[in-house]
Amino acid sequence: KNEVEQSPQNLTAQEGEFITINCSYSVGISALHWLQQHPGGGIVSLFMLSSGKKKHGRLIATINIQEKHSSLHITASHPRDSAVYICAVSSYGQNFVFGPGTRLSVLP
Amino acid sequence: DAGVIQSPRHEVTEMGQEVTLRCKPISGHDYLFWYRQTMMRGLELLIYFNNNVPIDDSGMPEDRFSAKMPNASFSTLKIQPSEPRDSAVYFCASSFREGQPQHFGDGTRLSIL
C-alpha cells in the first residue's frame, strides 16, 4: 500500500465548478503539503498545513489528522487552474513522500 | 529573490556519458533537495542536504549517482556513466527549515539516448 494516495487520478470540470481533490496517508506526519505542477513542468508549493484549514484566494486546504486525510478545494474553477495537484507528507526526521498526483483539466 | 536556479534546463546526451546537473538554492535556505520525476514513478526524493551535509541519500538509485554540496550556494548531481533509464526531469528544491514549504527550481529535463 502506498504511503500517500490521491483521488481522483484525473478530473475534468467545467469552468466555474467547485472542485475537490482528496489525499489520504498511512504514516504519522508533521505536516502535509499541496503542490501544483503546471503543464510547463514548474512546481509551486500551495499550502503547508498540520491542522485545520487554510485559504488562499480560491483555494482551500483542510486536514483531519485523526482520519489521516486532507482535501484541496478550488472554488469557481478556471481553465488556468488546469495542472497536476500533488499531495506530499513530511515526517519528523524525514522529508517529502509524494502522492501520485491528480491531473485537473478545467474546460472553458 | 531569484528563486532556486537549475542548469541546464535541458540535456541530451548519449549513453555512457557523464552528466552534471547544477543547482543554486535560495540564499539563507539550510535544506537542499534533489528529486527525480518520471511518468512511471512520479516524484522521488534522491538526496537532501542540511547545511551542506548529506543527510539522507537512500533515494539515490545506485553508485552511478553522486551529489555534492561544496558550499551553501551550490550543489551538483552527477550521473556517471549515464543510462537511458536515467531519462527524467530532475528537480532541485530548497527550504528554510525541515518540513517547511520547499521552493522548486524549474527542473532539468534529461534525455539519455
mmCIF file with all atom_site columns, C-alpha atoms in Angstrom:
data_model
loop_
_atom_site.group_PDB
_atom_site.id
_atom_site.type_symbol
_atom_site.label_atom_id
_atom_site.label_alt_id
_atom_site.label_comp_id
_atom_site.label_asym_id
_atom_site.label_entity_id
_atom_site.label_seq_id
_atom_site.pdbx_PDB_ins_code
_atom_site.Cartn_x
_atom_site.Cartn_y
_atom_site.Cartn_z
_atom_site.occupancy
_atom_site.B_iso_or_equiv
_atom_site.pdbx_formal_charge
_atom_site.auth_seq_id
_atom_site.auth_comp_id
_atom_site.auth_asym_id
_atom_site.auth_atom_id
_atom_site.pdbx_PDB_model_num
ATOM 1   C CA . LYS A 1 1   ? 0.000   0.000  0.000   1.00 0.00 ? 1   LYS A CA 1
ATOM 2   C CA . ASN A 1 2   ? 1.379   3.397  -0.968  1.00 0.00 ? 2   ASN A CA 1
ATOM 3   C CA . GLU A 1 3   ? 2.009   5.742  1.904   1.00 0.00 ? 3   GLU A CA 1
ATOM 4   C CA . VAL A 1 4   ? 0.206   8.618  0.180   1.00 0.00 ? 4   VAL A CA 1
ATOM 5   C CA . GLU A 1 5   ? -2.813  8.142  -2.047  1.00 0.00 ? 5   GLU A CA 1
ATOM 6   C CA . GLN A 1 6   ? -4.843  10.659 -4.005  1.00 0.00 ? 6   GLN A CA 1
ATOM 7   C CA . SER A 1 7   ? -8.242  10.649 -5.635  1.00 0.00 ? 7   SER A CA 1
ATOM 8   C CA . PRO A 1 8   ? -9.348  11.110 -8.235  1.00 0.00 ? 8   PRO A CA 1
ATOM 9   C CA . GLN A 1 9   ? -6.433  10.350 -10.512 1.00 0.00 ? 9   GLN A CA 1
ATOM 10  C CA . ASN A 1 10  ? -7.879  12.514 -13.265 1.00 0.00 ? 10  ASN A CA 1
ATOM 11  C CA . LEU A 1 11  ? -10.573 15.154 -13.102 1.00 0.00 ? 11  LEU A CA 1
ATOM 12  C CA . THR A 1 12  ? -12.263 17.194 -15.800 1.00 0.00 ? 12  THR A CA 1
ATOM 13  C CA . ALA A 1 13  ? -14.500 20.084 -14.800 1.00 0.00 ? 13  ALA A CA 1
ATOM 14  C CA . GLN A 1 14  ? -16.341 22.929 -16.433 1.00 0.00 ? 14  GLN A CA 1
ATOM 15  C CA . GLU A 1 15  ? -15.246 26.461 -15.682 1.00 0.00 ? 15  GLU A CA 1
ATOM 16  C CA . GLY A 1 16  ? -16.941 27.714 -12.529 1.00 0.00 ? 16  GLY A CA 1
ATOM 17  C CA . GLU A 1 17  ? -17.377 24.332 -10.882 1.00 0.00 ? 17  GLU A CA 1
ATOM 18  C CA . PHE A 1 18  ? -16.342 23.581 -7.302  1.00 0.00 ? 18  PHE A CA 1
ATOM 19  C CA . ILE A 1 19  ? -13.528 21.035 -7.258  1.00 0.00 ? 19  ILE A CA 1
ATOM 20  C CA . THR A 1 20  ? -12.323 18.705 -4.526  1.00 0.00 ? 20  THR A CA 1
ATOM 21  C CA . ILE A 1 21  ? -9.148  16.622 -4.580  1.00 0.00 ? 21  ILE A CA 1
ATOM 22  C CA . ASN A 1 22  ? -8.518  14.146 -1.805  1.00 0.00 ? 22  ASN A CA 1
ATOM 23  C CA . CYS A 1 23  ? -5.365  12.854 -0.161  1.00 0.00 ? 23  CYS A CA 1
ATOM 24  C CA . SER A 1 24  ? -5.027  10.069 2.377   1.00 0.00 ? 24  SER A CA 1
ATOM 25  C CA . TYR A 1 25  ? -1.877  8.883  4.071   1.00 0.00 ? 25  TYR A CA 1
ATOM 26  C CA . SER A 1 26  ? -0.893  5.995  6.271   1.00 0.00 ? 26  SER A CA 1
ATOM 27  C CA . VAL A 1 27  ? 2.089   7.321  8.208   1.00 0.00 ? 27  VAL A CA 1
ATOM 28  C CA . GLY A 1 28  ? 2.466   9.734  11.072  1.00 0.00 ? 28  GLY A CA 1
ATOM 29  C CA . ILE A 1 29  ? 3.275   13.165 9.755   1.00 0.00 ? 29  ILE A CA 1
ATOM 30  C CA . SER A 1 30  ? 4.423   16.531 10.960  1.00 0.00 ? 30  SER A CA 1
ATOM 31  C CA . ALA A 1 31  ? 2.945   18.394 8.000   1.00 0.00 ? 31  ALA A CA 1
ATOM 32  C CA . LEU A 1 32  ? 1.102   17.898 4.745   1.00 0.00 ? 32  LEU A CA 1
ATOM 33  C CA . HIS A 1 33  ? 1.815   19.884 1.634   1.00 0.00 ? 33  HIS A CA 1
ATOM 34  C CA . TRP A 1 34  ? -0.150  20.584 -1.502  1.00 0.00 ? 34  TRP A CA 1
ATOM 35  C CA . LEU A 1 35  ? 1.860   21.296 -4.619  1.00 0.00 ? 35  LEU A CA 1
ATOM 36  C CA . GLN A 1 36  ? 0.769   22.445 -8.052  1.00 0.00 ? 36  GLN A CA 1
ATOM 37  C CA . GLN A 1 37  ? 2.635   21.400 -11.181 1.00 0.00 ? 37  GLN A CA 1
ATOM 38  C CA . HIS A 1 38  ? 1.770   23.370 -14.293 1.00 0.00 ? 38  HIS A CA 1
ATOM 39  C CA . PRO A 1 39  ? 1.755   21.897 -17.783 1.00 0.00 ? 39  PRO A CA 1
ATOM 40  C CA . GLY A 1 40  ? 5.136   23.512 -18.352 1.00 0.00 ? 40  GLY A CA 1
ATOM 41  C CA . GLY A 1 41  ? 6.544   21.430 -15.508 1.00 0.00 ? 41  GLY A CA 1
ATOM 42  C CA . GLY A 1 42  ? 7.172   24.034 -12.824 1.00 0.00 ? 42  GLY A CA 1
ATOM 43  C CA . ILE A 1 43  ? 6.224   23.083 -9.271  1.00 0.00 ? 43  ILE A CA 1
ATOM 44  C CA . VAL A 1 44  ? 4.768   25.549 -6.797  1.00 0.00 ? 44  VAL A CA 1
ATOM 45  C CA . SER A 1 45  ? 4.031   24.950 -3.146  1.00 0.00 ? 45  SER A CA 1
ATOM 46  C CA . LEU A 1 46  ? 0.407   25.907 -2.420  1.00 0.00 ? 46  LEU A CA 1
ATOM 47  C CA . PHE A 1 47  ? -0.096  25.013 1.214   1.00 0.00 ? 47  PHE A CA 1
ATOM 48  C CA . MET A 1 48  ? 1.638   23.515 4.174   1.00 0.00 ? 48  MET A CA 1
ATOM 49  C CA . LEU A 1 49  ? -0.676  22.501 6.984   1.00 0.00 ? 49  LEU A CA 1
ATOM 50  C CA . SER A 1 50  ? -0.587  20.377 10.100  1.00 0.00 ? 50  SER A CA 1
ATOM 51  C CA . SER A 1 51  ? -4.115  21.013 11.381  1.00 0.00 ? 51  SER A CA 1
ATOM 52  C CA . GLY A 1 52  ? -7.372  22.697 10.489  1.00 0.00 ? 52  GLY A CA 1
ATOM 53  C CA . LYS A 1 53  ? -7.850  24.694 7.344   1.00 0.00 ? 53  LYS A CA 1
ATOM 54  C CA . LYS A 1 54  ? -6.018  27.236 5.229   1.00 0.00 ? 54  LYS A CA 1
ATOM 55  C CA . LYS A 1 55  ? -7.344  29.512 2.491   1.00 0.00 ? 55  LYS A CA 1
ATOM 56  C CA . HIS A 1 56  ? -5.571  31.379 -0.257  1.00 0.00 ? 56  HIS A CA 1
ATOM 57  C CA . GLY A 1 57  ? -7.734  33.086 -2.811  1.00 0.00 ? 57  GLY A CA 1
ATOM 58  C CA . ARG A 1 58  ? -9.977  30.464 -4.392  1.00 0.00 ? 58  ARG A CA 1
ATOM 59  C CA . LEU A 1 59  ? -8.022  27.591 -2.874  1.00 0.00 ? 59  LEU A CA 1
ATOM 60  C CA . ILE A 1 60  ? -8.879  25.959 0.438   1.00 0.00 ? 60  ILE A CA 1
ATOM 61  C CA . ALA A 1 61  ? -6.973  23.107 2.082   1.00 0.00 ? 61  ALA A CA 1
ATOM 62  C CA . THR A 1 62  ? -8.200  21.102 5.039   1.00 0.00 ? 62  THR A CA 1
ATOM 63  C CA . ILE A 1 63  ? -6.675  18.309 7.058   1.00 0.00 ? 63  ILE A CA 1
ATOM 64  C CA . ASN A 1 64  ? -8.074  15.795 9.528   1.00 0.00 ? 64  ASN A CA 1
ATOM 65  C CA . ILE A 1 65  ? -5.168  14.362 11.463  1.00 0.00 ? 65  ILE A CA 1
ATOM 66  C CA . GLN A 1 66  ? -7.236  11.652 13.179  1.00 0.00 ? 66  GLN A CA 1
ATOM 67  C CA . GLU A 1 67  ? -8.552  10.353 9.867   1.00 0.00 ? 67  GLU A CA 1
ATOM 68  C CA . LYS A 1 68  ? -5.215  10.912 8.073   1.00 0.00 ? 68  LYS A CA 1
ATOM 69  C CA . HIS A 1 69  ? -6.995  12.761 5.298   1.00 0.00 ? 69  HIS A CA 1
ATOM 70  C CA . SER A 1 70  ? -6.694  16.095 3.538   1.00 0.00 ? 70  SER A CA 1
ATOM 71  C CA . SER A 1 71  ? -8.717  17.813 0.861   1.00 0.00 ? 71  SER A CA 1
ATOM 72  C CA . LEU A 1 72  ? -7.894  20.591 -1.564  1.00 0.00 ? 72  LEU A CA 1
ATOM 73  C CA . HIS A 1 73  ? -10.856 22.611 -2.787  1.00 0.00 ? 73  HIS A CA 1
ATOM 74  C CA . ILE A 1 74  ? -10.963 25.037 -5.682  1.00 0.00 ? 74  ILE A CA 1
ATOM 75  C CA . THR A 1 75  ? -13.931 27.386 -5.846  1.00 0.00 ? 75  THR A CA 1
ATOM 76  C CA . ALA A 1 76  ? -15.086 28.978 -9.098  1.00 0.00 ? 76  ALA A CA 1
ATOM 77  C CA . SER A 1 77  ? -12.600 26.944 -11.099 1.00 0.00 ? 77  SER A CA 1
ATOM 78  C CA . HIS A 1 78  ? -10.912 28.491 -14.118 1.00 0.00 ? 78  HIS A CA 1
ATOM 79  C CA . PRO A 1 79  ? -9.016  26.987 -17.058 1.00 0.00 ? 79  PRO A CA 1
ATOM 80  C CA . ARG A 1 80  ? -5.794  28.397 -15.620 1.00 0.00 ? 80  ARG A CA 1
ATOM 81  C CA . ASP A 1 81  ? -6.278  26.038 -12.658 1.00 0.00 ? 81  ASP A CA 1
ATOM 82  C CA . SER A 1 82  ? -5.538  23.151 -15.017 1.00 0.00 ? 82  SER A CA 1
ATOM 83  C CA . ALA A 1 83  ? -2.491  21.421 -13.575 1.00 0.00 ? 83  ALA A CA 1
ATOM 84  C CA . VAL A 1 84  ? -1.381  18.368 -11.633 1.00 0.00 ? 84  VAL A CA 1
ATOM 85  C CA . TYR A 1 85  ? -2.002  18.705 -7.904  1.00 0.00 ? 85  TYR A CA 1
ATOM 86  C CA . ILE A 1 86  ? 0.340   16.715 -5.709  1.00 0.00 ? 86  ILE A CA 1
ATOM 87  C CA . CYS A 1 87  ? -0.076  15.890 -2.059  1.00 0.00 ? 87  CYS A CA 1
ATOM 88  C CA . ALA A 1 88  ? 3.100   15.315 -0.070  1.00 0.00 ? 88  ALA A CA 1
ATOM 89  C CA . VAL A 1 89  ? 3.686   14.494 3.571   1.00 0.00 ? 89  VAL A CA 1
ATOM 90  C CA . SER A 1 90  ? 6.676   15.155 5.747   1.00 0.00 ? 90  SER A CA 1
ATOM 91  C CA . SER A 1 91  ? 7.562   13.454 8.998   1.00 0.00 ? 91  SER A CA 1
ATOM 92  C CA . TYR A 1 92  ? 9.945   14.473 11.722  1.00 0.00 ? 92  TYR A CA 1
ATOM 93  C CA . GLY A 1 93  ? 13.402  13.415 10.677  1.00 0.00 ? 93  GLY A CA 1
ATOM 94  C CA . GLN A 1 94  ? 12.313  12.607 7.151   1.00 0.00 ? 94  GLN A CA 1
ATOM 95  C CA . ASN A 1 95  ? 11.211  14.529 4.194   1.00 0.00 ? 95  ASN A CA 1
ATOM 96  C CA . PHE A 1 96  ? 8.653   14.519 1.480   1.00 0.00 ? 96  PHE A CA 1
ATOM 97  C CA . VAL A 1 97  ? 6.763   11.423 0.443   1.00 0.00 ? 97  VAL A CA 1
ATOM 98  C CA . PHE A 1 98  ? 4.681   12.271 -2.584  1.00 0.00 ? 98  PHE A CA 1
ATOM 99  C CA . GLY A 1 99  ? 1.303   11.140 -3.749  1.00 0.00 ? 99  GLY A CA 1
ATOM 100 C CA . PRO A 1 100 ? 0.819   10.173 -7.386  1.00 0.00 ? 100 PRO A CA 1
ATOM 101 C CA . GLY A 1 101 ? -0.880  13.462 -8.267  1.00 0.00 ? 101 GLY A CA 1
ATOM 102 C CA . THR A 1 102 ? -4.308  14.421 -9.580  1.00 0.00 ? 102 THR A CA 1
ATOM 103 C CA . ARG A 1 103 ? -4.491  15.763 -13.110 1.00 0.00 ? 103 ARG A CA 1
ATOM 104 C CA . LEU A 1 104 ? -7.115  18.511 -13.316 1.00 0.00 ? 104 LEU A CA 1
ATOM 105 C CA . SER A 1 105 ? -8.458  19.927 -16.551 1.00 0.00 ? 105 SER A CA 1
ATOM 106 C CA . VAL A 1 106 ? -10.869 22.830 -16.382 1.00 0.00 ? 106 VAL A CA 1
ATOM 107 C CA . LEU A 1 107 ? -12.705 23.430 -19.626 1.00 0.00 ? 107 LEU A CA 1
ATOM 108 C CA . PRO A 1 108 ? -13.927 26.865 -20.674 1.00 0.00 ? 108 PRO A CA 1
ATOM 109 C CA . ASP B 2 1   ? 14.985  36.768 -4.803  1.00 0.00 ? 1   ASP B CA 1
ATOM 110 C CA . ALA B 2 2   ? 15.698  34.838 -7.985  1.00 0.00 ? 2   ALA B CA 1
ATOM 111 C CA . GLY B 2 3   ? 14.408  31.572 -6.593  1.00 0.00 ? 3   GLY B CA 1
ATOM 112 C CA . VAL B 2 4   ? 16.085  28.211 -6.995  1.00 0.00 ? 4   VAL B CA 1
ATOM 113 C CA . ILE B 2 5   ? 18.166  28.164 -10.156 1.00 0.00 ? 5   ILE B CA 1
ATOM 114 C CA . GLN B 2 6   ? 18.921  24.965 -12.025 1.00 0.00 ? 6   GLN B CA 1
ATOM 115 C CA . SER B 2 7   ? 21.100  24.392 -15.050 1.00 0.00 ? 7   SER B CA 1
ATOM 116 C CA . PRO B 2 8   ? 20.951  23.231 -17.698 1.00 0.00 ? 8   PRO B CA 1
ATOM 117 C CA . ARG B 2 9   ? 17.215  23.324 -18.462 1.00 0.00 ? 9   ARG B CA 1
ATOM 118 C CA . HIS B 2 10  ? 17.598  20.550 -20.999 1.00 0.00 ? 10  HIS B CA 1
ATOM 119 C CA . GLU B 2 11  ? 20.307  17.982 -21.521 1.00 0.00 ? 11  GLU B CA 1
ATOM 120 C CA . VAL B 2 12  ? 20.504  15.389 -24.254 1.00 0.00 ? 12  VAL B CA 1
ATOM 121 C CA . THR B 2 13  ? 23.458  13.060 -24.246 1.00 0.00 ? 13  THR B CA 1
ATOM 122 C CA . GLU B 2 14  ? 24.487  9.605  -25.269 1.00 0.00 ? 14  GLU B CA 1
ATOM 123 C CA . MET B 2 15  ? 24.532  6.590  -23.055 1.00 0.00 ? 15  MET B CA 1
ATOM 124 C CA . GLY B 2 16  ? 27.759  6.235  -21.130 1.00 0.00 ? 16  GLY B CA 1
ATOM 125 C CA . GLN B 2 17  ? 28.499  9.933  -20.919 1.00 0.00 ? 17  GLN B CA 1
ATOM 126 C CA . GLU B 2 18  ? 28.903  11.795 -17.651 1.00 0.00 ? 18  GLU B CA 1
ATOM 127 C CA . VAL B 2 19  ? 26.073  14.194 -16.812 1.00 0.00 ? 19  VAL B CA 1
ATOM 128 C CA . THR B 2 20  ? 26.304  17.006 -14.265 1.00 0.00 ? 20  THR B CA 1
ATOM 129 C CA . LEU B 2 21  ? 23.249  18.896 -13.082 1.00 0.00 ? 21  LEU B CA 1
ATOM 130 C CA . ARG B 2 22  ? 23.620  22.102 -11.120 1.00 0.00 ? 22  ARG B CA 1
ATOM 131 C CA . CYS B 2 23  ? 21.546  23.900 -8.530  1.00 0.00 ? 23  CYS B CA 1
ATOM 132 C CA . LYS B 2 24  ? 21.742  27.215 -6.712  1.00 0.00 ? 24  LYS B CA 1
ATOM 133 C CA . PRO B 2 25  ? 19.363  27.308 -3.737  1.00 0.00 ? 25  PRO B CA 1
ATOM 134 C CA . ILE B 2 26  ? 17.671  30.371 -2.315  1.00 0.00 ? 26  ILE B CA 1
ATOM 135 C CA . SER B 2 27  ? 20.061  32.307 -0.132  1.00 0.00 ? 27  SER B CA 1
ATOM 136 C CA . GLY B 2 28  ? 19.553  31.545 3.540   1.00 0.00 ? 28  GLY B CA 1
ATOM 137 C CA . HIS B 2 29  ? 17.877  28.199 2.985   1.00 0.00 ? 29  HIS B CA 1
ATOM 138 C CA . ASP B 2 30  ? 19.545  25.467 5.002   1.00 0.00 ? 30  ASP B CA 1
ATOM 139 C CA . TYR B 2 31  ? 17.990  22.496 3.222   1.00 0.00 ? 31  TYR B CA 1
ATOM 140 C CA . LEU B 2 32  ? 18.544  21.415 -0.355  1.00 0.00 ? 32  LEU B CA 1
ATOM 141 C CA . PHE B 2 33  ? 16.770  18.532 -2.058  1.00 0.00 ? 33  PHE B CA 1
ATOM 142 C CA . TRP B 2 34  ? 17.247  16.664 -5.301  1.00 0.00 ? 34  TRP B CA 1
ATOM 143 C CA . TYR B 2 35  ? 14.200  14.959 -6.831  1.00 0.00 ? 35  TYR B CA 1
ATOM 144 C CA . ARG B 2 36  ? 13.588  12.899 -9.917  1.00 0.00 ? 36  ARG B CA 1
ATOM 145 C CA . GLN B 2 37  ? 10.265  12.770 -11.735 1.00 0.00 ? 37  GLN B CA 1
ATOM 146 C CA . THR B 2 38  ? 9.254   10.117 -14.230 1.00 0.00 ? 38  THR B CA 1
ATOM 147 C CA . MET B 2 39  ? 5.933   9.101  -15.688 1.00 0.00 ? 39  MET B CA 1
ATOM 148 C CA . MET B 2 40  ? 6.176   5.680  -14.083 1.00 0.00 ? 40  MET B CA 1
ATOM 149 C CA . ARG B 2 41  ? 7.283   6.610  -10.572 1.00 0.00 ? 41  ARG B CA 1
ATOM 150 C CA . GLY B 2 42  ? 6.216   10.233 -10.155 1.00 0.00 ? 42  GLY B CA 1
ATOM 151 C CA . LEU B 2 43  ? 8.315   12.422 -7.884  1.00 0.00 ? 43  LEU B CA 1
ATOM 152 C CA . GLU B 2 44  ? 11.001  10.740 -5.823  1.00 0.00 ? 44  GLU B CA 1
ATOM 153 C CA . LEU B 2 45  ? 13.434  12.167 -3.332  1.00 0.00 ? 45  LEU B CA 1
ATOM 154 C CA . LEU B 2 46  ? 17.012  11.273 -4.276  1.00 0.00 ? 46  LEU B CA 1
ATOM 155 C CA . ILE B 2 47  ? 19.038  13.024 -1.580  1.00 0.00 ? 47  ILE B CA 1
ATOM 156 C CA . TYR B 2 48  ? 18.871  16.006 0.690   1.00 0.00 ? 48  TYR B CA 1
ATOM 157 C CA . PHE B 2 49  ? 21.404  18.201 2.445   1.00 0.00 ? 49  PHE B CA 1
ATOM 158 C CA . ASN B 2 50  ? 21.281  20.214 5.630   1.00 0.00 ? 50  ASN B CA 1
ATOM 159 C CA . ASN B 2 51  ? 23.895  22.934 5.946   1.00 0.00 ? 51  ASN B CA 1
ATOM 160 C CA . ASN B 2 52  ? 25.822  21.371 3.051   1.00 0.00 ? 52  ASN B CA 1
ATOM 161 C CA . VAL B 2 53  ? 25.964  17.942 4.708   1.00 0.00 ? 53  VAL B CA 1
ATOM 162 C CA . PRO B 2 54  ? 24.175  14.986 3.047   1.00 0.00 ? 54  PRO B CA 1
ATOM 163 C CA . ILE B 2 55  ? 21.534  13.724 5.467   1.00 0.00 ? 55  ILE B CA 1
ATOM 164 C CA . ASP B 2 56  ? 19.652  11.047 3.566   1.00 0.00 ? 56  ASP B CA 1
ATOM 165 C CA . ASP B 2 57  ? 20.830  9.555  0.287   1.00 0.00 ? 57  ASP B CA 1
ATOM 166 C CA . SER B 2 58  ? 18.705  6.421  0.463   1.00 0.00 ? 58  SER B CA 1
ATOM 167 C CA . GLY B 2 59  ? 16.838  7.505  -2.650  1.00 0.00 ? 59  GLY B CA 1
ATOM 168 C CA . MET B 2 60  ? 19.942  7.583  -4.830  1.00 0.00 ? 60  MET B CA 1
ATOM 169 C CA . PRO B 2 61  ? 19.390  4.760  -7.322  1.00 0.00 ? 61  PRO B CA 1
ATOM 170 C CA . GLU B 2 62  ? 22.882  3.326  -7.425  1.00 0.00 ? 62  GLU B CA 1
ATOM 171 C CA . ASP B 2 63  ? 26.567  4.117  -7.360  1.00 0.00 ? 63  ASP B CA 1
ATOM 172 C CA . ARG B 2 64  ? 26.375  5.820  -10.719 1.00 0.00 ? 64  ARG B CA 1
ATOM 173 C CA . PHE B 2 65  ? 24.671  8.738  -8.973  1.00 0.00 ? 65  PHE B CA 1
ATOM 174 C CA . SER B 2 66  ? 26.520  11.136 -6.710  1.00 0.00 ? 66  SER B CA 1
ATOM 175 C CA . ALA B 2 67  ? 25.678  14.520 -5.238  1.00 0.00 ? 67  ALA B CA 1
ATOM 176 C CA . LYS B 2 68  ? 27.794  17.191 -3.620  1.00 0.00 ? 68  LYS B CA 1
ATOM 177 C CA . MET B 2 69  ? 27.228  20.500 -1.937  1.00 0.00 ? 69  MET B CA 1
ATOM 178 C CA . PRO B 2 70  ? 30.610  22.210 -1.616  1.00 0.00 ? 70  PRO B CA 1
ATOM 179 C CA . ASN B 2 71  ? 29.069  25.397 -0.211  1.00 0.00 ? 71  ASN B CA 1
ATOM 180 C CA . ALA B 2 72  ? 25.732  26.891 0.795   1.00 0.00 ? 72  ALA B CA 1
ATOM 181 C CA . SER B 2 73  ? 25.052  28.310 -2.642  1.00 0.00 ? 73  SER B CA 1
ATOM 182 C CA . PHE B 2 74  ? 25.810  25.412 -4.962  1.00 0.00 ? 74  PHE B CA 1
ATOM 183 C CA . SER B 2 75  ? 25.063  21.744 -5.412  1.00 0.00 ? 75  SER B CA 1
ATOM 184 C CA . THR B 2 76  ? 25.667  19.213 -8.166  1.00 0.00 ? 76  THR B CA 1
ATOM 185 C CA . LEU B 2 77  ? 24.084  15.906 -9.071  1.00 0.00 ? 77  LEU B CA 1
ATOM 186 C CA . LYS B 2 78  ? 26.294  13.736 -11.232 1.00 0.00 ? 78  LYS B CA 1
ATOM 187 C CA . ILE B 2 79  ? 25.497  10.585 -13.183 1.00 0.00 ? 79  ILE B CA 1
ATOM 188 C CA . GLN B 2 80  ? 28.423  8.548  -14.458 1.00 0.00 ? 80  GLN B CA 1
ATOM 189 C CA . PRO B 2 81  ? 28.000  6.582  -16.636 1.00 0.00 ? 81  PRO B CA 1
ATOM 190 C CA . SER B 2 82  ? 24.534  7.621  -17.758 1.00 0.00 ? 82  SER B CA 1
ATOM 191 C CA . GLU B 2 83  ? 21.957  5.123  -18.999 1.00 0.00 ? 83  GLU B CA 1
ATOM 192 C CA . PRO B 2 84  ? 18.693  5.567  -20.950 1.00 0.00 ? 84  PRO B CA 1
ATOM 193 C CA . ARG B 2 85  ? 16.658  4.696  -17.841 1.00 0.00 ? 85  ARG B CA 1
ATOM 194 C CA . ASP B 2 86  ? 18.065  7.813  -16.165 1.00 0.00 ? 86  ASP B CA 1
ATOM 195 C CA . SER B 2 87  ? 15.985  9.942  -18.524 1.00 0.00 ? 87  SER B CA 1
ATOM 196 C CA . ALA B 2 88  ? 13.695  12.062 -16.342 1.00 0.00 ? 88  ALA B CA 1
ATOM 197 C CA . VAL B 2 89  ? 13.132  15.560 -15.062 1.00 0.00 ? 89  VAL B CA 1
ATOM 198 C CA . TYR B 2 90  ? 15.409  16.344 -12.141 1.00 0.00 ? 90  TYR B CA 1
ATOM 199 C CA . PHE B 2 91  ? 14.255  18.998 -9.698  1.00 0.00 ? 91  PHE B CA 1
ATOM 200 C CA . CYS B 2 92  ? 16.218  20.820 -7.070  1.00 0.00 ? 92  CYS B CA 1
ATOM 201 C CA . ALA B 2 93  ? 14.390  22.461 -4.165  1.00 0.00 ? 93  ALA B CA 1
ATOM 202 C CA . SER B 2 94  ? 15.381  24.350 -1.054  1.00 0.00 ? 94  SER B CA 1
ATOM 203 C CA . SER B 2 95  ? 13.690  25.223 2.200   1.00 0.00 ? 95  SER B CA 1
ATOM 204 C CA . PHE B 2 96  ? 14.450  27.372 5.198   1.00 0.00 ? 96  PHE B CA 1
ATOM 205 C CA . ARG B 2 97  ? 13.827  24.582 7.702   1.00 0.00 ? 97  ARG B CA 1
ATOM 206 C CA . GLU B 2 98  ? 12.975  20.901 7.662   1.00 0.00 ? 98  GLU B CA 1
ATOM 207 C CA . GLY B 2 99  ? 9.332   20.274 6.816   1.00 0.00 ? 99  GLY B CA 1
ATOM 208 C CA . GLN B 2 100 ? 8.799   23.880 5.705   1.00 0.00 ? 100 GLN B CA 1
ATOM 209 C CA . PRO B 2 101 ? 7.470   24.721 2.218   1.00 0.00 ? 101 PRO B CA 1
ATOM 210 C CA . GLN B 2 102 ? 10.025  23.902 -0.408  1.00 0.00 ? 102 GLN B CA 1
ATOM 211 C CA . HIS B 2 103 ? 10.837  26.157 -3.320  1.00 0.00 ? 103 HIS B CA 1
ATOM 212 C CA . PHE B 2 104 ? 11.424  24.271 -6.517  1.00 0.00 ? 104 PHE B CA 1
ATOM 213 C CA . GLY B 2 105 ? 13.654  25.100 -9.429  1.00 0.00 ? 105 GLY B CA 1
ATOM 214 C CA . ASP B 2 106 ? 12.351  24.784 -12.973 1.00 0.00 ? 106 ASP B CA 1
ATOM 215 C CA . GLY B 2 107 ? 13.946  21.368 -13.353 1.00 0.00 ? 107 GLY B CA 1
ATOM 216 C CA . THR B 2 108 ? 16.397  19.827 -15.782 1.00 0.00 ? 108 THR B CA 1
ATOM 217 C CA . ARG B 2 109 ? 14.892  17.615 -18.466 1.00 0.00 ? 109 ARG B CA 1
ATOM 218 C CA . LEU B 2 110 ? 17.458  14.882 -19.092 1.00 0.00 ? 110 LEU B CA 1
ATOM 219 C CA . SER B 2 111 ? 17.348  12.576 -22.082 1.00 0.00 ? 111 SER B CA 1
ATOM 220 C CA . ILE B 2 112 ? 19.870  9.779  -22.395 1.00 0.00 ? 112 ILE B CA 1
ATOM 221 C CA . LEU B 2 113 ? 19.972  8.271  -25.876 1.00 0.00 ? 113 LEU B CA 1
#
